[in-house]
PDB file of C-alpha atoms in Angstrom:
ATOM      1  CA  MET V  15       4.692  -2.491  37.809  1.00  0.00           C
ATOM      2  CA  ARG V  16       2.807  -0.250  35.388  1.00  0.00           C
ATOM      3  CA  LEU V  17      -0.865  -0.100  34.538  1.00  0.00           C
ATOM      4  CA  ILE V  18      -1.470   1.237  31.045  1.00  0.00           C
ATOM      5  CA  VAL V  19      -5.016   2.346  30.255  1.00  0.00           C
ATOM      6  CA  ARG V  20      -6.254   3.387  26.836  1.00  0.00           C
ATOM      7  CA  LYS V  21      -9.529   4.932  25.692  1.00  0.00           C
ATOM      8  CA  GLU V  22     -10.533   4.197  22.091  1.00  0.00           C
ATOM      9  CA  ARG V  23     -13.575   4.227  19.888  1.00  0.00           C
ATOM     10  CA  PRO V  24     -14.936   0.731  19.127  1.00  0.00           C
ATOM     11  CA  HIS V  25     -14.828  -0.354  15.500  1.00  0.00           C
ATOM     12  CA  PRO V  26     -17.966   0.330  13.440  1.00  0.00           C
ATOM     13  CA  GLY V  27     -20.669  -2.197  14.226  1.00  0.00           C
ATOM     14  CA  ALA V  28     -19.159  -3.258  17.563  1.00  0.00           C
ATOM     15  CA  GLN V  29     -21.606  -4.030  20.332  1.00  0.00           C
ATOM     16  CA  LEU V  30     -21.177  -1.529  23.147  1.00  0.00           C
ATOM     17  CA  ARG V  31     -20.756  -2.870  26.670  1.00  0.00           C
ATOM     18  CA  ILE V  32     -21.991  -1.519  29.955  1.00  0.00           C
ATOM     19  CA  THR V  33     -18.412  -0.544  30.840  1.00  0.00           C
ATOM     20  CA  ASP V  34     -18.009   1.670  27.757  1.00  0.00           C
ATOM     21  CA  LEU V  35     -18.062   5.335  28.746  1.00  0.00           C
ATOM     22  CA  ASP V  36     -19.426   7.970  26.350  1.00  0.00           C
ATOM     23  CA  GLY V  37     -19.068   5.597  23.404  1.00  0.00           C
ATOM     24  CA  HIS V  38     -15.399   4.852  24.167  1.00  0.00           C
ATOM     25  CA  ARG V  39     -14.000   1.456  25.097  1.00  0.00           C
ATOM     26  CA  ILE V  40     -11.530   1.357  27.970  1.00  0.00           C
ATOM     27  CA  THR V  41      -8.739  -1.208  27.628  1.00  0.00           C
ATOM     28  CA  ALA V  42      -6.017  -1.796  30.183  1.00  0.00           C
ATOM     29  CA  PHE V  43      -3.043  -4.051  30.735  1.00  0.00           C
ATOM     30  CA  VAL V  44      -0.418  -4.432  33.415  1.00  0.00           C
ATOM     31  CA  THR V  45       3.269  -4.952  32.766  1.00  0.00           C
ATOM     32  CA  ASN V  46       6.372  -5.134  34.884  1.00  0.00           C
ATOM     33  CA  THR V  47       8.627  -4.270  31.945  1.00  0.00           C
ATOM     34  CA  SER V  48      10.579  -1.246  33.118  1.00  0.00           C
ATOM     35  CA  ARG V  49      11.868  -0.081  29.725  1.00  0.00           C
ATOM     36  CA  GLY V  50      10.285   0.580  26.384  1.00  0.00           C
ATOM     37  CA  GLN V  51       7.824   2.944  24.826  1.00  0.00           C
ATOM     38  CA  VAL V  52       4.150   2.566  25.608  1.00  0.00           C
ATOM     39  CA  ALA V  53       3.370   1.914  21.921  1.00  0.00           C
ATOM     40  CA  ASP V  54       5.847  -1.012  21.820  1.00  0.00           C
ATOM     41  CA  LEU V  55       4.397  -2.493  25.002  1.00  0.00           C
ATOM     42  CA  GLU V  56       0.872  -2.201  23.620  1.00  0.00           C
ATOM     43  CA  LEU V  57       1.920  -3.882  20.359  1.00  0.00           C
ATOM     44  CA  ARG V  58       3.411  -6.780  22.334  1.00  0.00           C
ATOM     45  CA  HIS V  59       0.217  -7.043  24.362  1.00  0.00           C
ATOM     46  CA  ARG V  60      -1.969  -7.100  21.224  1.00  0.00           C
ATOM     47  CA  ARG V  61       0.201  -9.801  19.651  1.00  0.00           C
ATOM     48  CA  ARG V  62      -0.291 -11.913  22.763  1.00  0.00           C
ATOM     49  CA  ALA V  63      -4.044 -11.398  22.449  1.00  0.00           C
ATOM     50  CA  ARG V  64      -3.822 -12.682  18.870  1.00  0.00           C
ATOM     51  CA  ALA V  65      -2.103 -15.845  20.107  1.00  0.00           C
ATOM     52  CA  GLU V  66      -4.874 -16.278  22.667  1.00  0.00           C
ATOM     53  CA  ASP V  67      -7.421 -15.939  19.840  1.00  0.00           C
ATOM     54  CA  ARG V  68      -5.708 -18.845  18.048  1.00  0.00           C
ATOM     55  CA  ILE V  69      -5.916 -20.903  21.254  1.00  0.00           C
ATOM     56  CA  ARG V  70      -9.635 -20.104  21.555  1.00  0.00           C
ATOM     57  CA  CYS V  71     -10.148 -21.137  17.931  1.00  0.00           C
ATOM     58  CA  ALA V  72      -8.292 -24.400  18.597  1.00  0.00           C
ATOM     59  CA  LYS V  73     -10.627 -25.077  21.502  1.00  0.00           C
ATOM     60  CA  ASP V  74     -13.602 -24.458  19.197  1.00  0.00           C
ATOM     61  CA  SER V  75     -12.079 -26.939  16.732  1.00  0.00           C
ATOM     62  CA  GLY V  76     -11.907 -29.814  19.196  1.00  0.00           C
ATOM     63  CA  LEU V  77      -9.167 -29.097  21.714  1.00  0.00           C
ATOM     64  CA  ALA V  78     -11.609 -28.290  24.524  1.00  0.00           C
ATOM     65  CA  ASN V  79     -12.615 -31.920  25.104  1.00  0.00           C
ATOM     66  CA  LEU V  80     -10.356 -34.898  24.589  1.00  0.00           C
ATOM     67  CA  PRO V  81     -12.714 -37.545  23.177  1.00  0.00           C
ATOM     68  CA  LEU V  82     -10.591 -40.670  23.497  1.00  0.00           C
ATOM     69  CA  HIS V  83      -9.543 -42.843  26.451  1.00  0.00           C
ATOM     70  CA  ALA V  84      -5.824 -43.478  26.068  1.00  0.00           C
ATOM     71  CA  PHE V  85      -3.112 -40.838  26.365  1.00  0.00           C
ATOM     72  CA  ASP V  86      -1.535 -41.765  23.019  1.00  0.00           C
ATOM     73  CA  GLN V  87      -4.873 -41.463  21.224  1.00  0.00           C
ATOM     74  CA  ASN V  88      -5.531 -38.042  22.743  1.00  0.00           C
ATOM     75  CA  GLN V  89      -1.997 -36.979  21.812  1.00  0.00           C
ATOM     76  CA  ILE V  90      -2.787 -37.820  18.185  1.00  0.00           C
ATOM     77  CA  TRP V  91      -6.093 -35.941  18.525  1.00  0.00           C
ATOM     78  CA  CYS V  92      -4.217 -32.826  19.744  1.00  0.00           C
ATOM     79  CA  ALA V  93      -1.822 -33.082  16.793  1.00  0.00           C
ATOM     80  CA  VAL V  94      -4.768 -33.286  14.365  1.00  0.00           C
ATOM     81  CA  VAL V  95      -6.404 -30.232  15.984  1.00  0.00           C
ATOM     82  CA  ALA V  96      -3.113 -28.296  15.739  1.00  0.00           C
ATOM     83  CA  LEU V  97      -2.791 -29.264  12.076  1.00  0.00           C
ATOM     84  CA  THR V  98      -6.385 -28.152  11.501  1.00  0.00           C
ATOM     85  CA  GLY V  99      -5.656 -24.787  13.086  1.00  0.00           C
ATOM     86  CA  ASP V 100      -2.599 -24.302  10.878  1.00  0.00           C
ATOM     87  CA  LEU V 101      -4.500 -25.265   7.722  1.00  0.00           C
ATOM     88  CA  VAL V 102      -7.394 -22.935   8.534  1.00  0.00           C
ATOM     89  CA  ALA V 103      -5.031 -20.038   9.323  1.00  0.00           C
ATOM     90  CA  TRP V 104      -3.114 -20.519   6.054  1.00  0.00           C
ATOM     91  CA  MET V 105      -6.334 -20.967   4.088  1.00  0.00           C
ATOM     92  CA  GLN V 106      -7.674 -17.700   5.445  1.00  0.00           C
ATOM     93  CA  THR V 107      -4.379 -15.937   4.722  1.00  0.00           C
ATOM     94  CA  LEU V 108      -3.806 -17.248   1.198  1.00  0.00           C
ATOM     95  CA  ALA V 109      -7.207 -18.149  -0.230  1.00  0.00           C
ATOM     96  CA  LEU V 110      -9.644 -15.722   1.361  1.00  0.00           C
ATOM     97  CA  THR V 111      -7.788 -12.447   0.856  1.00  0.00           C
ATOM     98  CA  GLY V 112      -9.931  -9.368   0.408  1.00  0.00           C
ATOM     99  CA  HIS V 113     -13.043 -10.896   1.989  1.00  0.00           C
ATOM    100  CA  ALA V 114     -14.516 -10.802   5.490  1.00  0.00           C
ATOM    101  CA  ALA V 115     -14.144 -14.608   5.604  1.00  0.00           C
ATOM    102  CA  ARG V 116     -10.477 -14.051   6.391  1.00  0.00           C
ATOM    103  CA  ARG V 117     -11.490 -13.153   9.961  1.00  0.00           C
ATOM    104  CA  TRP V 118     -14.266 -15.702  10.472  1.00  0.00           C
ATOM    105  CA  GLU V 119     -14.160 -17.961  13.510  1.00  0.00           C
ATOM    106  CA  PRO V 120     -14.023 -21.763  12.999  1.00  0.00           C
ATOM    107  CA  LYS V 121     -17.723 -22.231  13.743  1.00  0.00           C
ATOM    108  CA  ARG V 122     -18.720 -19.733  11.052  1.00  0.00           C
ATOM    109  CA  LEU V 123     -16.241 -21.265   8.570  1.00  0.00           C
ATOM    110  CA  ARG V 124     -17.746 -24.714   9.152  1.00  0.00           C
ATOM    111  CA  LEU V 125     -21.272 -23.374   8.751  1.00  0.00           C
ATOM    112  CA  ARG V 126     -20.663 -21.320   5.611  1.00  0.00           C
ATOM    113  CA  LEU V 127     -17.722 -22.776   3.678  1.00  0.00           C
ATOM    114  CA  LEU V 128     -16.740 -26.220   4.891  1.00  0.00           C
ATOM    115  CA  SER V 129     -20.282 -27.586   4.827  1.00  0.00           C
ATOM    116  CA  ILE V 130     -20.927 -26.916   1.128  1.00  0.00           C
ATOM    117  CA  ALA V 131     -22.055 -30.149  -0.476  1.00  0.00           C
ATOM    118  CA  GLY V 132     -19.651 -31.440  -3.083  1.00  0.00           C
ATOM    119  CA  ARG V 133     -18.826 -34.469  -5.202  1.00  0.00           C
ATOM    120  CA  LEU V 134     -15.499 -35.661  -6.596  1.00  0.00           C
ATOM    121  CA  ALA V 135     -15.593 -36.977 -10.144  1.00  0.00           C
ATOM    122  CA  THR V 136     -12.677 -38.675 -11.868  1.00  0.00           C
ATOM    123  CA  THR V 137     -12.571 -38.729 -15.644  1.00  0.00           C
ATOM    124  CA  GLY V 138      -9.509 -39.865 -17.490  1.00  0.00           C
ATOM    125  CA  ARG V 139      -6.563 -38.540 -15.535  1.00  0.00           C
ATOM    126  CA  ARG V 140      -8.341 -35.531 -14.052  1.00  0.00           C
ATOM    127  CA  THR V 141     -10.265 -35.152 -10.832  1.00  0.00           C
ATOM    128  CA  TRP V 142     -13.048 -32.590 -10.675  1.00  0.00           C
ATOM    129  CA  LEU V 143     -14.753 -31.122  -7.637  1.00  0.00           C
ATOM    130  CA  HIS V 144     -18.417 -30.288  -8.181  1.00  0.00           C
ATOM    131  CA  LEU V 145     -19.893 -27.957  -5.556  1.00  0.00           C
ATOM    132  CA  ALA V 146     -23.595 -27.298  -4.973  1.00  0.00           C
ATOM    133  CA  ARG V 147     -24.707 -24.205  -6.907  1.00  0.00           C
ATOM    134  CA  PRO V 148     -27.486 -23.073  -4.571  1.00  0.00           C
ATOM    135  CA  ALA V 149     -25.140 -22.770  -1.572  1.00  0.00           C
ATOM    136  CA  PRO V 150     -24.703 -19.064  -0.816  1.00  0.00           C
ATOM    137  CA  PHE V 151     -20.901 -19.158  -0.444  1.00  0.00           C
ATOM    138  CA  THR V 152     -20.024 -21.460  -3.366  1.00  0.00           C
ATOM    139  CA  GLY V 153     -18.547 -18.530  -5.295  1.00  0.00           C
ATOM    140  CA  LEU V 154     -16.290 -17.644  -2.386  1.00  0.00           C
ATOM    141  CA  ALA V 155     -15.128 -21.257  -2.075  1.00  0.00           C
ATOM    142  CA  LEU V 156     -14.380 -21.451  -5.804  1.00  0.00           C
ATOM    143  CA  ASP V 157     -12.456 -18.138  -5.719  1.00  0.00           C
ATOM    144  CA  GLY V 158     -10.386 -19.460  -2.816  1.00  0.00           C
ATOM    145  CA  LEU V 159      -9.660 -22.701  -4.652  1.00  0.00           C
ATOM    146  CA  ARG V 160      -8.582 -20.731  -7.742  1.00  0.00           C
ATOM    147  CA  ARG V 161      -6.212 -18.625  -5.636  1.00  0.00           C
ATOM    148  CA  LEU V 162      -4.684 -21.738  -4.072  1.00  0.00           C
ATOM    149  CA  ASP V 163      -4.387 -23.387  -7.498  1.00  0.00           C
ATOM    150  CA  ALA V 164      -2.617 -20.301  -8.876  1.00  0.00           C
ATOM    151  CA  LEU V 165      -0.114 -20.463  -5.999  1.00  0.00           C
ATOM    152  CA  ALA V 166       0.601 -24.125  -6.683  1.00  0.00           C
ATOM    153  CA  ALA V 167       0.899 -23.718 -10.458  1.00  0.00           C
ATOM    154  CA  PRO V 168       4.448 -24.175 -11.772  1.00  0.00           C
ATOM    155  CA  GLY V 169       6.229 -21.175 -13.324  1.00  0.00           C
TER     156      GLY V 169
END
């Protein structure tokens, strides 16, 4: 078994912890993989941490508490939460490129983007989405919708 310890500077704006020494953050992980370069092992470890971040986000989106009584109902609830996680991840990847919103947690997304008041209007054969102008992130939401619309446009 190997213990791999790394000392690195926290990213700008990161809150320092009591365990940080001289402005450096100490990270460590243990592995029983006998072969491989340290950089490859660290990459594998960081990818696992990313998967755990997705699990934490799913818990924030409703997976932490099963609200219904029957097993079948809660199974459907889990499927809806998983679908929500996939949609949010793809939305952040495709629609929110080049903005800090790409890394926002679900709670912040709900507060800033998904809670913008809107109204659907149907005229003729077209459906329009009207979003509230005074909302601070309406421009970001509209830019994301334009990006998604450009991806879906034929040819």
